[in-house]
XYZ file of C-alpha atoms in Angstrom:
324
model
C 0.000 0.000 0.000
C 1.209 3.513 -0.826
C 0.993 5.356 2.492
C 2.557 8.666 1.443
C -0.876 10.278 1.718
C -0.842 9.450 5.444
C 2.537 11.039 6.152
C 2.450 14.271 8.115
C 2.941 16.954 5.432
C 5.906 18.570 7.183
C 7.702 15.199 7.134
C 7.234 14.444 3.419
C 10.217 16.547 2.223
C 12.512 14.744 4.669
C 11.972 11.264 3.274
C 14.847 11.776 0.828
C 17.223 11.975 3.820
C 16.900 8.242 4.363
C 18.202 5.316 2.291
C 15.449 4.058 -0.009
C 16.788 0.503 -0.249
C 16.092 -2.497 1.936
C 18.877 -3.598 4.269
C 20.940 -6.501 2.926
C 24.577 -7.609 3.208
C 25.262 -5.468 0.130
C 23.516 -2.327 1.435
C 24.664 -2.539 5.071
C 27.839 -0.521 4.282
C 25.614 2.262 2.926
C 23.665 2.439 6.194
C 26.870 2.436 8.202
C 28.345 5.207 6.069
C 25.155 7.262 6.370
C 25.188 7.014 10.157
C 28.923 7.757 10.286
C 28.316 10.947 8.304
C 25.426 11.847 10.564
C 27.591 11.228 13.633
C 30.372 13.454 12.309
C 27.943 16.286 11.607
C 26.026 15.862 14.850
C 29.167 15.875 16.996
C 29.866 19.457 15.935
C 26.583 20.551 17.541
C 27.994 19.978 21.023
C 29.418 23.499 20.810
C 25.859 24.866 20.970
C 25.333 23.583 24.516
C 26.723 24.338 27.949
C 28.078 20.834 28.380
C 31.332 18.920 28.330
C 31.729 15.891 26.099
C 34.396 13.277 26.620
C 35.252 9.699 25.786
C 35.901 7.055 28.394
C 37.007 3.442 28.105
C 35.806 1.076 30.790
C 37.092 -2.453 31.457
C 34.856 -5.445 30.927
C 35.376 -8.017 33.687
C 36.170 -10.865 33.510
C 37.508 -10.333 29.972
C 40.140 -7.935 31.256
C 41.783 -6.934 27.991
C 38.569 -5.639 26.343
C 37.079 -2.221 26.995
C 33.857 -0.452 26.057
C 34.098 3.072 24.684
C 31.618 5.495 26.232
C 30.505 8.961 25.218
C 29.924 10.960 28.416
C 28.091 14.288 28.445
C 27.435 16.483 31.472
C 26.662 20.120 32.274
C 29.643 22.460 32.399
C 28.376 23.952 35.637
C 29.881 22.050 38.538
C 27.668 20.850 41.339
C 28.350 19.664 44.859
C 25.166 17.597 44.675
C 25.274 14.228 42.891
C 23.350 14.261 39.629
C 21.012 11.724 38.041
C 22.447 9.646 35.201
C 20.817 8.708 31.903
C 22.187 5.617 30.157
C 21.520 5.950 26.426
C 21.698 3.373 23.636
C 21.858 4.517 20.017
C 19.796 3.071 17.174
C 20.892 1.471 13.928
C 19.269 -1.952 13.765
C 21.975 -3.429 16.045
C 24.218 -3.408 12.969
C 25.193 0.244 12.484
C 25.685 3.534 14.301
C 27.584 4.940 17.263
C 26.785 7.282 20.167
C 27.921 10.455 18.364
C 24.984 10.282 15.948
C 22.768 11.473 18.822
C 25.113 14.207 20.074
C 22.572 17.032 19.970
C 19.948 15.012 21.838
C 22.458 13.811 24.425
C 23.574 17.396 25.020
C 19.960 18.502 25.425
C 19.374 15.723 27.933
C 22.450 16.655 29.983
C 21.685 20.373 29.890
C 17.907 20.310 30.425
C 17.790 17.391 32.861
C 20.956 18.466 34.718
C 22.250 14.924 34.520
C 25.215 12.879 33.386
C 24.509 11.122 30.082
C 26.481 8.019 29.141
C 26.142 6.277 25.785
C 28.183 3.124 25.100
C 29.644 2.181 21.733
C 28.280 -1.353 22.043
C 29.322 -4.157 19.710
C 27.372 -4.500 16.459
C 26.142 -7.329 14.276
C 26.886 -9.265 12.155
C 30.418 -9.181 13.593
C 29.072 -9.788 17.124
C 25.575 -11.297 17.273
C 23.474 -11.643 20.426
C 24.361 -11.518 23.287
C 27.261 -9.138 22.508
C 25.259 -5.908 22.540
C 23.243 -6.625 25.663
C 26.382 -7.771 27.490
C 27.964 -4.384 26.752
C 24.766 -2.598 27.786
C 24.528 -4.405 31.115
C 28.264 -4.052 31.803
C 27.910 -0.294 31.323
C 24.935 -0.163 33.700
C 26.867 -2.042 36.375
C 29.944 0.136 35.904
C 27.843 3.275 36.372
C 26.296 1.878 39.546
C 29.605 0.661 40.973
C 31.368 3.965 40.247
C 28.581 6.291 41.359
C 30.732 8.100 43.914
C 33.564 8.767 41.468
C 31.052 9.901 38.832
C 29.173 12.059 41.372
C 25.842 10.552 40.410
C 22.916 9.160 42.401
C 22.525 5.395 42.447
C 18.786 5.839 43.050
C 18.377 7.903 39.879
C 19.794 5.772 37.075
C 17.539 5.681 34.011
C 17.806 4.188 30.526
C 16.722 5.400 27.111
C 17.187 4.478 23.476
C 15.800 4.660 19.968
C 14.858 1.664 17.790
C 17.571 -0.966 18.420
C 18.658 1.256 21.306
C 15.125 1.004 22.674
C 15.490 -2.755 22.419
C 18.648 -2.633 24.548
C 17.055 -0.252 27.054
C 14.079 -2.576 27.510
C 16.296 -5.668 27.625
C 18.685 -4.223 30.202
C 15.691 -3.513 32.457
C 14.638 -7.162 32.188
C 18.185 -8.343 32.864
C 18.664 -6.034 35.854
C 15.378 -7.226 37.339
C 16.160 -10.899 36.811
C 19.716 -10.634 38.180
C 18.777 -8.343 41.077
C 21.111 -5.840 39.482
C 21.202 -2.041 39.698
C 17.836 -0.377 40.221
C 16.568 1.533 37.170
C 14.360 4.557 37.762
C 12.540 4.541 34.392
C 12.903 3.442 30.784
C 12.351 5.878 27.912
C 11.717 3.774 24.786
C 11.534 5.507 21.405
C 9.962 3.318 18.682
C 11.731 0.310 20.241
C 12.576 -2.812 18.220
C 11.074 -5.436 20.527
C 9.830 -8.513 18.687
C 11.627 -10.757 16.185
C 8.210 -12.135 15.194
C 7.421 -8.855 13.399
C 8.939 -10.498 10.318
C 5.725 -12.533 10.202
C 2.858 -10.675 8.547
C 0.455 -12.054 11.135
C 2.457 -10.407 13.943
C 1.964 -6.942 12.484
C -1.463 -6.703 10.857
C -1.338 -2.957 10.182
C -1.453 -2.435 6.405
C -0.078 1.115 6.701
C 3.058 0.511 8.781
C 6.613 0.027 7.605
C 6.678 1.448 4.092
C 9.315 4.083 4.867
C 12.838 4.089 6.361
C 12.707 0.754 8.229
C 10.924 -1.838 6.117
C 9.910 -5.404 6.827
C 12.768 -6.646 4.620
C 15.283 -4.551 6.583
C 13.818 -5.793 9.840
C 14.031 -9.430 8.740
C 17.694 -9.037 7.806
C 18.561 -7.206 11.041
C 16.893 -9.799 13.268
C 18.534 -12.595 11.290
C 22.074 -11.366 11.881
C 21.337 -10.459 15.513
C 19.999 -13.890 16.421
C 22.307 -16.052 14.292
C 22.635 -19.003 14.313
C 19.061 -19.065 15.642
C 16.310 -17.945 13.289
C 13.829 -15.128 13.926
C 10.523 -16.579 15.045
C 12.075 -19.672 16.606
C 10.727 -20.887 19.930
C 13.992 -20.471 21.842
C 14.617 -16.719 21.354
C 15.795 -15.021 24.545
C 13.787 -12.114 25.973
C 17.113 -10.304 26.395
C 17.327 -10.318 22.588
C 13.624 -9.682 21.940
C 11.975 -8.178 25.058
C 8.492 -8.979 23.774
C 9.388 -12.638 24.370
C 9.432 -12.072 28.148
C 6.564 -13.987 29.756
C 6.612 -11.820 32.890
C 6.761 -8.024 32.674
C 5.977 -7.323 36.316
C 8.400 -5.424 38.509
C 9.884 -3.396 35.653
C 10.613 0.350 35.845
C 8.000 2.851 34.616
C 7.937 3.302 30.850
C 7.796 6.379 28.642
C 7.207 5.218 25.063
C 6.828 7.109 21.776
C 6.044 5.602 18.375
C 4.901 6.935 14.993
C 1.600 5.716 13.535
C 3.354 4.590 10.326
C 6.257 2.846 12.045
C 6.753 -0.881 11.402
C 7.082 -1.378 15.178
C 3.696 0.183 15.992
C 1.804 -3.054 16.653
C 4.506 -4.753 18.731
C 5.071 -1.583 20.769
C 1.370 -1.170 21.481
C 1.112 -4.797 22.555
C 4.163 -4.457 24.793
C 2.700 -1.309 26.371
C -0.602 -3.078 26.970
C 1.132 -6.051 28.589
C 3.176 -3.720 30.799
C 0.019 -1.962 31.979
C -1.653 -5.284 32.720
C 1.455 -6.250 34.709
C 1.124 -3.211 36.942
C 3.855 -1.147 35.283
C 3.255 2.578 34.805
C 3.218 3.455 31.086
C 3.117 6.835 29.373
C 2.455 6.196 25.684
C 2.395 8.643 22.787
C 1.509 7.791 19.202
C 2.651 10.477 16.764
C 0.172 10.703 13.847
C 1.643 10.535 10.356
C 5.154 9.772 11.610
C 7.415 7.078 10.187
C 10.431 5.369 11.743
C 13.208 7.774 12.849
C 11.058 10.827 12.131
C 12.576 12.502 15.179
C 16.015 12.904 13.575
C 14.573 15.402 11.101
C 14.724 19.159 11.589
C 10.943 19.464 11.620
C 8.517 21.023 14.103
C 7.088 17.621 15.026
C 10.579 16.287 15.779
C 11.318 19.248 18.011
C 7.984 18.956 19.810
C 8.568 15.247 20.382
C 12.019 15.856 21.861
C 10.601 18.559 24.137
C 7.878 16.219 25.397
C 10.418 13.450 25.874
C 12.528 15.714 28.070
C 9.493 16.944 30.011
C 8.440 13.373 30.762
C 11.909 12.355 31.955
C 12.273 15.488 34.046
C 9.346 14.417 36.228
C 11.377 11.425 37.416
C 14.660 13.235 37.968
C 13.844 15.066 41.181
C 16.463 17.165 43.007
C 18.477 15.451 45.700
C 17.081 15.735 49.219
C 20.482 15.081 50.821
C-alpha cells in the first residue's frame, strides 16, 4: 500500500534523507556510512550547549583486555550535589551507528535534565551477534552503579533510554537487571523500540499502513537474522534479552515512557508491549505520533522538536532534586 498520503505533510520533504533501499549484506555498508556521516555532523553541535563531552574506556570483567568506549556528556556547571544519570543506547538496527549520531539530543538531555549522560559504543552485528550488545549494555549499567561516587551521580536515579535498536537494549537491560537483582533503574524511555523478532511474520503486524518508509519489513528481517544467528527469527527459543516482547513476565519493571509513529513498522509490537506492561502493573506513558514514520525525530521538523521537548518533560518528572 502507498501510504505517502498518510505522512504528516511537514515530514514528506525529509523522506529523501533516508536510504530508499532495503537492508541486505550489500547495502549494510551504505547504512553504516550514512550514520557515520550523521555522527560526524552531529558531533559538531555539542558546541551549541553548555556541556562537556568526553570519551571514556571502561574495562569489561572478567575479559580484562577488552574495553567499552563510552561517550559521556554532562553540564559544564559544577555541582556539589550528585546528579542523576541517563544511560543511552543509540539506534541502527543493532548493525550500524555509534553514540555520536545522537550528540545534539544527548547534550539537550544533559543540559535540560541536569544529569550525566552516558552512551556506550556497544558491539554491532553481524560481527558480534546476540548476546554481545546486551552484554555491553549491562556491563555499562553495572559500571555506572559501581562507580557512582567517582562519577558524582545518584545510584537511586539511574535511568535508561534508546531509539529503535537502542530502545530494544534499554528494555532488555531492564529485564536483565530485574532478573539478576542488578542495579535499580528509575525509568525506561523507549523511542519506537525494536522489541519482537516475530514482526517479520505478517500475522504479527497486521497494520497495512506501517513500515513502508525508512525501516521496512525486509530490513527488519535481515537485522533480526544477523542479531539472532545461528538461531532464526521466530524460533521458539529466542531469549527475551534479545527480543523483550518474548518475556513472559513483565511485572516489577521500571515505569515506561514510550513514543512511536503511527506509520512505524514497530507500531503493533510496541502497542502490545505497552498493553502487557500496563496489565502487569507497570506505569506506562504512551504517545503515538500521527503521520510519523520510523526515525522521524532525527529530522529538523517542528514535530521532531515537539517530540524531543515532550520526551525531556516526561523524563524530568522522574529526575527530582536530591534531598540530601
